[in-house]
Amino acid sequence: MSDPEADASDAVDGPMVVLLDVMPNGRPDDDRPQYRKSPVAYGLGTDAFRLYELTLDEETDVAVSDRIALDGPAVGRYHEVSFDDLTRNAAAEIEYAVEDIVESDEERFVDFYNEAGPITLRLHQLNLLPGIGKQLRNKLLDERKRVPFESFEEVSERVGGLHRPKEVIVERIVEEIREEDLKYRRFVGYEE
């Protein structure tokens, strides 16, 4: 059996995924005989929130919410999929996986509050976040001019009316994952 923690550390520089669903006996809609099926998993990329279907090594022992390297020894091959291709279990895990990614890389998402810029003359990236209108956006912009934010807690303390800055980011990322026809995207598929 492979240790997913060890597998993840083998390819630290490569893309990582959080597992959303693991099917050790292959896909249920695969009509091939059991001996020809490989273990399959669905994962969410930690960098650009892309969804993947992974064919796992037979000896790999992983579970939902484990992090593994896409190019590591646990993964035979993988390809990108859409939200509609996911199993119900994988779709139900997305919000938890996004929350885990945002919590574990808080600085990256706090930096969004510090660095977000205008999209058009009338629309700002901050306005893409649920519940952030013109007034709240202006408060955020004023506060970040004074001193950049260091944490979600600081964003919440310094910007009256924005009580859950982490949850707002999580909500937007989940929306971008689920809705393929959004006009503006800032997190899903966004490469820095």
Coordinates of C-alpha atoms in Angstrom, one line a residue:
M1 CA 0.0 0.0 0.0
S2 CA 1.2 3.5 -0.8
D3 CA 1.2 6.3 1.8
P4 CA -0.6 9.3 0.2
E5 CA 1.4 11.6 2.5
A6 CA 4.7 10.2 1.2
D7 CA 3.4 10.3 -2.4
A8 CA 2.5 13.9 -2.0
S9 CA 5.9 14.9 -0.7
D10 CA 7.7 13.1 -3.6
A11 CA 6.4 15.8 -6.1
V12 CA 6.1 18.9 -4.0
D13 CA 6.7 21.1 -7.0
G14 CA 4.0 19.4 -9.1
P15 CA 0.3 20.1 -9.1
M16 CA -1.7 18.8 -6.1
V17 CA -5.3 17.7 -5.8
V18 CA -7.7 17.2 -2.9
L19 CA -9.6 14.0 -3.4
L20 CA -13.4 14.4 -3.7
D21 CA -14.4 10.8 -4.3
V22 CA -12.5 7.5 -4.4
M23 CA -13.8 4.4 -6.2
P24 CA -11.5 1.5 -5.5
N25 CA -13.5 -0.8 -7.8
G26 CA -13.5 1.7 -10.7
R27 CA -16.4 3.7 -12.1
P28 CA -19.8 2.2 -11.5
D29 CA -20.9 2.9 -15.1
D30 CA -17.9 1.0 -16.5
D31 CA -19.3 -2.2 -18.0
R32 CA -15.9 -4.0 -18.3
P33 CA -15.2 -7.0 -16.1
Q34 CA -13.9 -6.2 -12.6
Y35 CA -10.4 -7.5 -13.3
R36 CA -10.0 -4.9 -16.1
K37 CA -11.1 -1.9 -14.0
S38 CA -8.7 0.4 -12.2
P39 CA -9.3 2.4 -9.1
V40 CA -10.6 5.9 -10.0
A41 CA -10.9 9.1 -8.0
Y42 CA -12.1 12.6 -8.6
G43 CA -9.9 15.5 -7.3
L44 CA -9.9 19.3 -7.1
G45 CA -6.6 21.0 -8.0
T46 CA -5.2 23.2 -5.2
D47 CA -3.8 25.9 -7.5
A48 CA -6.4 26.7 -10.2
F49 CA -9.4 24.7 -8.8
R50 CA -9.6 22.5 -11.9
L51 CA -11.5 19.2 -11.6
Y52 CA -9.8 15.9 -12.5
E53 CA -10.6 12.3 -12.9
L54 CA -7.6 10.2 -11.8
T55 CA -6.8 6.6 -12.5
L56 CA -5.0 5.4 -9.4
D57 CA -2.3 2.8 -8.9
E58 CA -3.7 -0.6 -7.7
E59 CA -1.7 -0.4 -4.5
T60 CA -2.6 3.2 -3.6
D61 CA -4.5 3.6 -0.3
V62 CA -6.2 7.0 -0.3
A63 CA -9.4 8.5 1.0
V64 CA -11.6 11.5 0.4
S65 CA -9.9 14.8 1.5
D66 CA -6.4 13.3 1.1
R67 CA -4.0 15.5 -0.9
I68 CA -1.9 13.8 -3.6
A69 CA 0.4 14.9 -6.4
L70 CA -1.1 14.6 -9.9
D71 CA 2.3 13.6 -11.2
G72 CA 3.1 11.4 -8.2
P73 CA 3.4 7.6 -8.1
A74 CA -0.2 7.1 -6.8
V75 CA -1.7 8.4 -10.1
G76 CA -1.5 6.4 -13.3
R77 CA -3.1 9.0 -15.5
Y78 CA -5.5 11.9 -15.2
H79 CA -7.6 14.3 -17.3
E80 CA -9.7 17.4 -16.6
V81 CA -13.4 17.0 -16.2
S82 CA -16.4 19.4 -15.8
F83 CA -18.6 19.7 -12.7
D84 CA -21.3 17.7 -14.5
D85 CA -19.0 14.7 -14.9
L86 CA -18.5 14.3 -11.1
T87 CA -20.2 11.7 -9.0
R88 CA -22.8 12.9 -6.5
N89 CA -20.3 12.2 -3.7
A90 CA -17.6 14.2 -5.4
A91 CA -20.0 17.1 -6.0
A92 CA -21.0 17.1 -2.4
E93 CA -17.4 17.3 -1.2
I94 CA -16.4 20.4 -3.3
E95 CA -17.3 23.0 -0.7
Y96 CA -15.3 21.2 2.0
A97 CA -12.3 20.7 -0.3
V98 CA -12.4 24.4 -1.3
E99 CA -12.6 25.5 2.4
D100 CA -9.6 23.2 3.2
I101 CA -7.6 24.7 0.4
V102 CA -8.4 28.3 1.4
E103 CA -7.7 27.7 5.1
S104 CA -4.3 26.0 4.3
D105 CA -3.2 28.8 2.0
E106 CA -4.7 31.8 3.8
E107 CA -2.0 34.3 2.7
R108 CA -2.8 33.6 -1.0
F109 CA -6.5 34.5 -0.5
V110 CA -5.9 37.4 1.8
D111 CA -3.7 38.7 -1.0
F112 CA -6.7 38.7 -3.2
Y113 CA -8.3 41.3 -0.9
N114 CA -5.0 43.3 -1.1
E115 CA -4.4 43.1 -4.8
A116 CA -7.8 42.7 -6.6
G117 CA -8.2 45.3 -9.3
P118 CA -10.8 46.6 -11.7
I119 CA -12.1 44.4 -14.5
T120 CA -13.9 47.2 -16.4
L121 CA -14.5 50.8 -15.7
R122 CA -17.7 49.9 -13.8
L123 CA -16.8 46.5 -12.4
H124 CA -14.1 45.5 -9.8
Q125 CA -12.9 42.0 -9.0
L126 CA -14.0 42.5 -5.4
N127 CA -17.6 42.9 -6.7
L128 CA -17.5 39.3 -7.9
L129 CA -17.6 38.2 -4.3
P130 CA -21.0 37.4 -3.0
G131 CA -22.4 40.2 -0.9
I132 CA -19.8 42.8 -1.8
G133 CA -21.4 45.9 -3.3
K134 CA -20.1 49.3 -4.0
Q135 CA -20.0 50.5 -0.4
L136 CA -18.2 47.4 1.0
R137 CA -15.8 47.4 -2.0
N138 CA -14.9 51.0 -1.3
K139 CA -14.3 50.3 2.4
L140 CA -12.0 47.4 1.4
L141 CA -10.1 49.6 -1.0
D142 CA -9.7 52.4 1.6
E143 CA -8.5 50.0 4.3
R144 CA -6.0 48.2 2.1
K145 CA -4.5 51.6 1.0
R146 CA -3.7 52.3 4.6
V147 CA -2.0 49.0 5.4
P148 CA -2.3 45.6 3.5
F149 CA -4.4 42.9 5.2
E150 CA -2.4 40.1 7.0
S151 CA -5.3 37.6 7.7
F152 CA -9.0 37.0 7.2
E153 CA -9.5 38.0 10.9
E154 CA -7.9 41.4 10.1
V155 CA -10.1 41.9 7.1
S156 CA -13.1 41.2 9.2
E157 CA -12.0 43.5 12.0
R158 CA -11.0 46.5 9.8
V159 CA -13.8 46.4 7.3
G160 CA -17.2 46.8 9.0
G161 CA -19.9 44.8 7.3
L162 CA -17.6 42.0 6.0
H163 CA -17.9 39.5 8.8
R164 CA -16.9 36.3 6.9
P165 CA -14.2 37.1 4.4
K166 CA -13.0 33.5 4.1
E167 CA -16.5 32.1 3.6
V168 CA -17.1 34.8 0.9
I169 CA -14.1 33.6 -1.1
V170 CA -15.1 30.0 -0.6
E171 CA -18.6 30.7 -1.9
R172 CA -17.3 32.5 -5.0
I173 CA -14.8 29.6 -5.8
V174 CA -17.6 27.0 -5.5
E175 CA -19.8 29.1 -7.7
E176 CA -17.1 29.3 -10.4
I177 CA -16.6 25.5 -10.2
R178 CA -20.3 24.7 -10.6
E179 CA -21.2 27.4 -13.2
E180 CA -19.4 26.9 -16.5
D181 CA -21.0 29.9 -18.1
L182 CA -19.9 32.7 -15.7
K183 CA -18.7 35.7 -17.6
Y184 CA -15.9 36.6 -15.2
R185 CA -13.6 34.1 -13.3
R186 CA -11.0 35.0 -10.8
F187 CA -10.2 31.7 -9.1
V188 CA -11.1 28.7 -11.3
G189 CA -8.7 28.2 -14.1
Y190 CA -6.8 31.3 -13.1
E191 CA -3.0 30.8 -13.3
E192 CA -0.7 33.2 -11.5

